[in-house]
PDB file of C-alpha atoms in Angstrom:
ATOM      1  CA  LEU A  26      51.377 118.492 -36.799  1.00 45.00           C
ATOM      2  CA  HIS A  27      50.671 121.665 -38.685  1.00 51.00           C
ATOM      3  CA  ASN A  28      48.112 123.702 -36.806  1.00 54.00           C
ATOM      4  CA  SER A  29      46.507 124.123 -33.427  1.00 56.00           C
ATOM      5  CA  MET A  30      43.523 121.916 -34.237  1.00 58.00           C
ATOM      6  CA  ASP A  31      45.920 119.028 -34.948  1.00 62.00           C
ATOM      7  CA  VAL A  32      47.516 119.539 -31.539  1.00 60.00           C
ATOM      8  CA  ILE A  33      44.128 119.586 -29.841  1.00 60.00           C
ATOM      9  CA  ARG A  34      43.028 116.480 -31.772  1.00 62.00           C
ATOM     10  CA  VAL A  35      46.167 114.673 -30.583  1.00 61.00           C
ATOM     11  CA  LEU A  36      45.502 115.750 -26.996  1.00 57.00           C
ATOM     12  CA  LEU A  37      41.902 114.561 -27.192  1.00 57.00           C
ATOM     13  CA  LYS A  38      42.814 111.346 -29.044  1.00 57.00           C
ATOM     14  CA  GLU A  39      45.533 110.388 -26.560  1.00 51.00           C
ATOM     15  CA  SER A  40      43.246 111.218 -23.666  1.00 51.00           C
ATOM     16  CA  VAL A  41      42.217 108.108 -21.747  1.00 44.00           C
ATOM     17  CA  PHE A  42      39.952 108.812 -18.790  1.00 43.00           C
ATOM     18  CA  GLY A  43      41.333 112.341 -18.520  1.00 48.00           C
ATOM     19  CA  HIS A  44      45.009 111.340 -18.894  1.00 48.00           C
ATOM     20  CA  VAL A  45      47.055 113.077 -21.562  1.00 47.00           C
ATOM     21  CA  ASN A  46      50.550 111.942 -22.495  1.00 49.00           C
ATOM     22  CA  ILE A  47      52.387 115.261 -22.200  1.00 48.00           C
ATOM     23  CA  VAL A  48      55.774 113.566 -22.494  1.00 48.00           C
ATOM     24  CA  GLY A  49      54.968 112.677 -26.097  1.00 53.00           C
ATOM     25  CA  MET A  50      54.034 116.292 -26.799  1.00 55.00           C
ATOM     26  CA  LYS A  51      57.600 117.638 -26.445  1.00 55.00           C
ATOM     27  CA  ASN A  52      58.325 117.719 -30.175  1.00 54.00           C
ATOM     28  CA  VAL A  53      54.982 119.163 -31.254  1.00 56.00           C
ATOM     29  CA  ASP A  54      55.124 122.407 -33.198  1.00 59.00           C
ATOM     30  CA  PHE A  55      52.784 124.762 -31.353  1.00 64.00           C
ATOM     31  CA  THR A  56      51.538 127.245 -33.918  1.00 70.00           C
ATOM     32  CA  SER A  57      48.755 128.943 -31.985  1.00 74.00           C
ATOM     33  CA  CYS A  58      47.961 130.289 -28.580  1.00 81.00           C
ATOM     34  CA  ARG A  59      45.138 127.744 -28.164  1.00 80.00           C
ATOM     35  CA  ALA A  60      47.574 124.870 -28.653  1.00 80.00           C
ATOM     36  CA  HIS A  61      49.822 126.310 -25.942  1.00 81.00           C
ATOM     37  CA  PHE A  62      46.857 126.550 -23.571  1.00 84.00           C
ATOM     38  CA  ALA A  63      45.937 122.925 -24.313  1.00 82.00           C
ATOM     39  CA  TYR A  64      49.467 121.860 -23.445  1.00 82.00           C
ATOM     40  CA  TYR A  65      49.573 123.954 -20.246  1.00 84.00           C
ATOM     41  CA  ALA A  66      46.176 122.608 -19.178  1.00 85.00           C
ATOM     42  CA  SER A  67      47.399 119.045 -19.675  1.00 83.00           C
ATOM     43  CA  VAL A  68      50.499 119.796 -17.585  1.00 83.00           C
ATOM     44  CA  LEU A  69      48.358 121.220 -14.768  1.00 84.00           C
ATOM     45  CA  GLU A  70      46.103 118.173 -14.769  1.00 81.00           C
ATOM     46  CA  SER A  71      49.042 115.760 -14.551  1.00 81.00           C
ATOM     47  CA  MET A  72      49.441 113.585 -11.475  1.00 83.00           C
ATOM     48  CA  THR A  73      52.801 115.167 -10.671  1.00 84.00           C
ATOM     49  CA  VAL A  74      51.306 118.622 -10.287  1.00 85.00           C
ATOM     50  CA  ASN A  75      48.266 117.326  -8.420  1.00 84.00           C
ATOM     51  CA  ILE A  76      50.290 115.241  -5.973  1.00 89.00           C
ATOM     52  CA  ILE A  77      52.630 118.153  -5.226  1.00 89.00           C
ATOM     53  CA  ALA A  78      49.639 120.481  -4.745  1.00 86.00           C
ATOM     54  CA  PHE A  79      47.914 117.929  -2.499  1.00 88.00           C
ATOM     55  CA  CYS A  80      51.027 117.411  -0.347  1.00 90.00           C
ATOM     56  CA  CYS A  81      51.555 121.172   0.029  1.00 89.00           C
ATOM     57  CA  PHE A  82      47.916 121.687   0.951  1.00 88.00           C
ATOM     58  CA  VAL A  83      47.914 118.882   3.538  1.00 90.00           C
ATOM     59  CA  LEU A  84      51.205 120.140   5.015  1.00 93.00           C
ATOM     60  CA  LEU A  85      49.923 123.703   5.308  1.00 91.00           C
ATOM     61  CA  GLU A  86      46.554 122.701   6.750  1.00 90.00           C
ATOM     62  CA  THR A  87      48.268 120.411   9.271  1.00 92.00           C
ATOM     63  CA  ALA A  88      50.571 123.257  10.293  1.00 92.00           C
ATOM     64  CA  ALA A  89      47.574 125.584  10.674  1.00 91.00           C
ATOM     65  CA  PHE A  90      45.705 123.026  12.777  1.00 92.00           C
ATOM     66  CA  CYS A  91      48.740 122.376  14.993  1.00 92.00           C
ATOM     67  CA  GLU A  92      49.276 126.107  15.444  1.00 91.00           C
ATOM     68  CA  TRP A  93      45.630 126.561  16.375  1.00 90.00           C
ATOM     69  CA  ALA A  94      45.429 123.484  18.659  1.00 91.00           C
ATOM     70  CA  PHE A  95      48.728 123.739  20.528  1.00 91.00           C
ATOM     71  CA  PHE A  96      49.246 127.508  20.557  1.00 89.00           C
ATOM     72  CA  PRO A  97      45.778 129.038  20.963  1.00 85.00           C
ATOM     73  CA  SER A  98      47.242 132.483  21.567  1.00 87.00           C
ATOM     74  CA  ASN A  99      48.625 132.533  17.987  1.00 84.00           C
ATOM     75  CA  VAL A 100      45.297 132.506  16.152  1.00 88.00           C
ATOM     76  CA  GLU A 101      46.563 135.090  13.666  1.00 91.00           C
ATOM     77  CA  THR A 102      49.433 132.817  12.634  1.00 90.00           C
ATOM     78  CA  ALA A 103      47.028 129.935  12.000  1.00 89.00           C
ATOM     79  CA  ALA A 104      44.826 132.240   9.913  1.00 91.00           C
ATOM     80  CA  ILE A 105      47.812 133.355   7.832  1.00 92.00           C
ATOM     81  CA  ILE A 106      48.810 129.721   7.214  1.00 92.00           C
ATOM     82  CA  GLN A 107      45.255 128.919   6.104  1.00 89.00           C
ATOM     83  CA  ILE A 108      45.272 131.890   3.717  1.00 91.00           C
ATOM     84  CA  ILE A 109      48.549 130.620   2.232  1.00 91.00           C
ATOM     85  CA  ALA A 110      47.028 127.137   1.871  1.00 89.00           C
ATOM     86  CA  SER A 111      44.000 128.560   0.045  1.00 88.00           C
ATOM     87  CA  ALA A 112      46.219 130.671  -2.217  1.00 89.00           C
ATOM     88  CA  SER A 113      48.319 127.623  -3.113  1.00 87.00           C
ATOM     89  CA  GLY A 114      45.189 125.699  -4.104  1.00 84.00           C
ATOM     90  CA  LEU A 115      43.885 128.597  -6.148  1.00 88.00           C
ATOM     91  CA  SER A 116      47.236 128.987  -7.900  1.00 88.00           C
ATOM     92  CA  VAL A 117      46.786 125.527  -9.424  1.00 86.00           C
ATOM     93  CA  PHE A 118      43.048 125.302 -10.067  1.00 85.00           C
ATOM     94  CA  VAL A 119      42.298 128.793 -11.425  1.00 91.00           C
ATOM     95  CA  PRO A 120      44.891 128.596 -14.246  1.00 91.00           C
ATOM     96  CA  LYS A 121      43.792 125.011 -14.978  1.00 89.00           C
ATOM     97  CA  VAL A 122      40.171 126.095 -15.410  1.00 90.00           C
ATOM     98  CA  ILE A 123      41.126 129.122 -17.529  1.00 92.00           C
ATOM     99  CA  PHE A 124      43.565 127.207 -19.750  1.00 90.00           C
ATOM    100  CA  SER A 125      41.098 124.354 -20.264  1.00 89.00           C
ATOM    101  CA  LEU A 126      38.271 126.750 -21.132  1.00 90.00           C
ATOM    102  CA  ILE A 127      40.434 128.477 -23.728  1.00 89.00           C
ATOM    103  CA  ALA A 128      41.758 125.240 -25.207  1.00 86.00           C
ATOM    104  CA  TYR A 129      38.763 122.911 -25.146  1.00 85.00           C
ATOM    105  CA  ARG A 130      35.915 125.447 -25.032  1.00 85.00           C
ATOM    106  CA  LYS A 131      32.430 123.891 -25.012  1.00 86.00           C
ATOM    107  CA  ARG A 132      33.682 120.328 -24.550  1.00 86.00           C
ATOM    108  CA  TYR A 133      35.292 121.300 -21.225  1.00 85.00           C
ATOM    109  CA  ALA A 134      32.596 123.765 -20.142  1.00 87.00           C
ATOM    110  CA  THR A 135      29.923 121.054 -20.366  1.00 89.00           C
ATOM    111  CA  SER A 136      31.931 118.361 -18.573  1.00 87.00           C
ATOM    112  CA  LEU A 137      31.714 117.079 -15.025  1.00 89.00           C
ATOM    113  CA  VAL A 138      35.391 117.956 -14.550  1.00 86.00           C
ATOM    114  CA  PHE A 139      34.577 121.635 -15.131  1.00 87.00           C
ATOM    115  CA  LEU A 140      31.818 121.470 -12.524  1.00 90.00           C
ATOM    116  CA  LEU A 141      34.110 119.823  -9.981  1.00 88.00           C
ATOM    117  CA  GLU A 142      37.035 122.182 -10.570  1.00 86.00           C
ATOM    118  CA  THR A 143      34.887 125.305 -10.401  1.00 89.00           C
ATOM    119  CA  SER A 144      33.324 123.922  -7.200  1.00 90.00           C
ATOM    120  CA  ILE A 145      36.802 123.570  -5.720  1.00 84.00           C
ATOM    121  CA  VAL A 146      37.665 127.148  -6.716  1.00 86.00           C
ATOM    122  CA  CYS A 147      34.401 128.500  -5.283  1.00 89.00           C
ATOM    123  CA  ALA A 148      34.795 126.565  -2.024  1.00 87.00           C
ATOM    124  CA  ASP A 149      38.382 127.756  -1.722  1.00 82.00           C
ATOM    125  CA  VAL A 150      37.402 131.391  -2.262  1.00 83.00           C
ATOM    126  CA  ILE A 151      34.611 131.206   0.313  1.00 79.00           C
TER     127      ILE A 151
END
């Protein structure tokens, strides 16, 4: 592969229902910043990252609920745990949205995935 458009074409061609084979991308010569963003976006949308993020979020929210339910005098601690849970969700979704916008531009900005991911970010911020 010679330029960034070739890398993006490979990412889009190998994409099956939103799945990109990032393991096969190890030997790709990234010649532009846009190609790097396409690769980073595909890493952030991988199941490994999403499962780890989901498990961390569920663990933190469970800890916050337990703190709130069983130790009602420690409301501040539960609030801090919830802030950490929100920050962990934002740390995955905000870069994913930014990287995908840079890499895929209009194709991503007009997709349902963009709408869902920005909804998650907005709900997390609120």
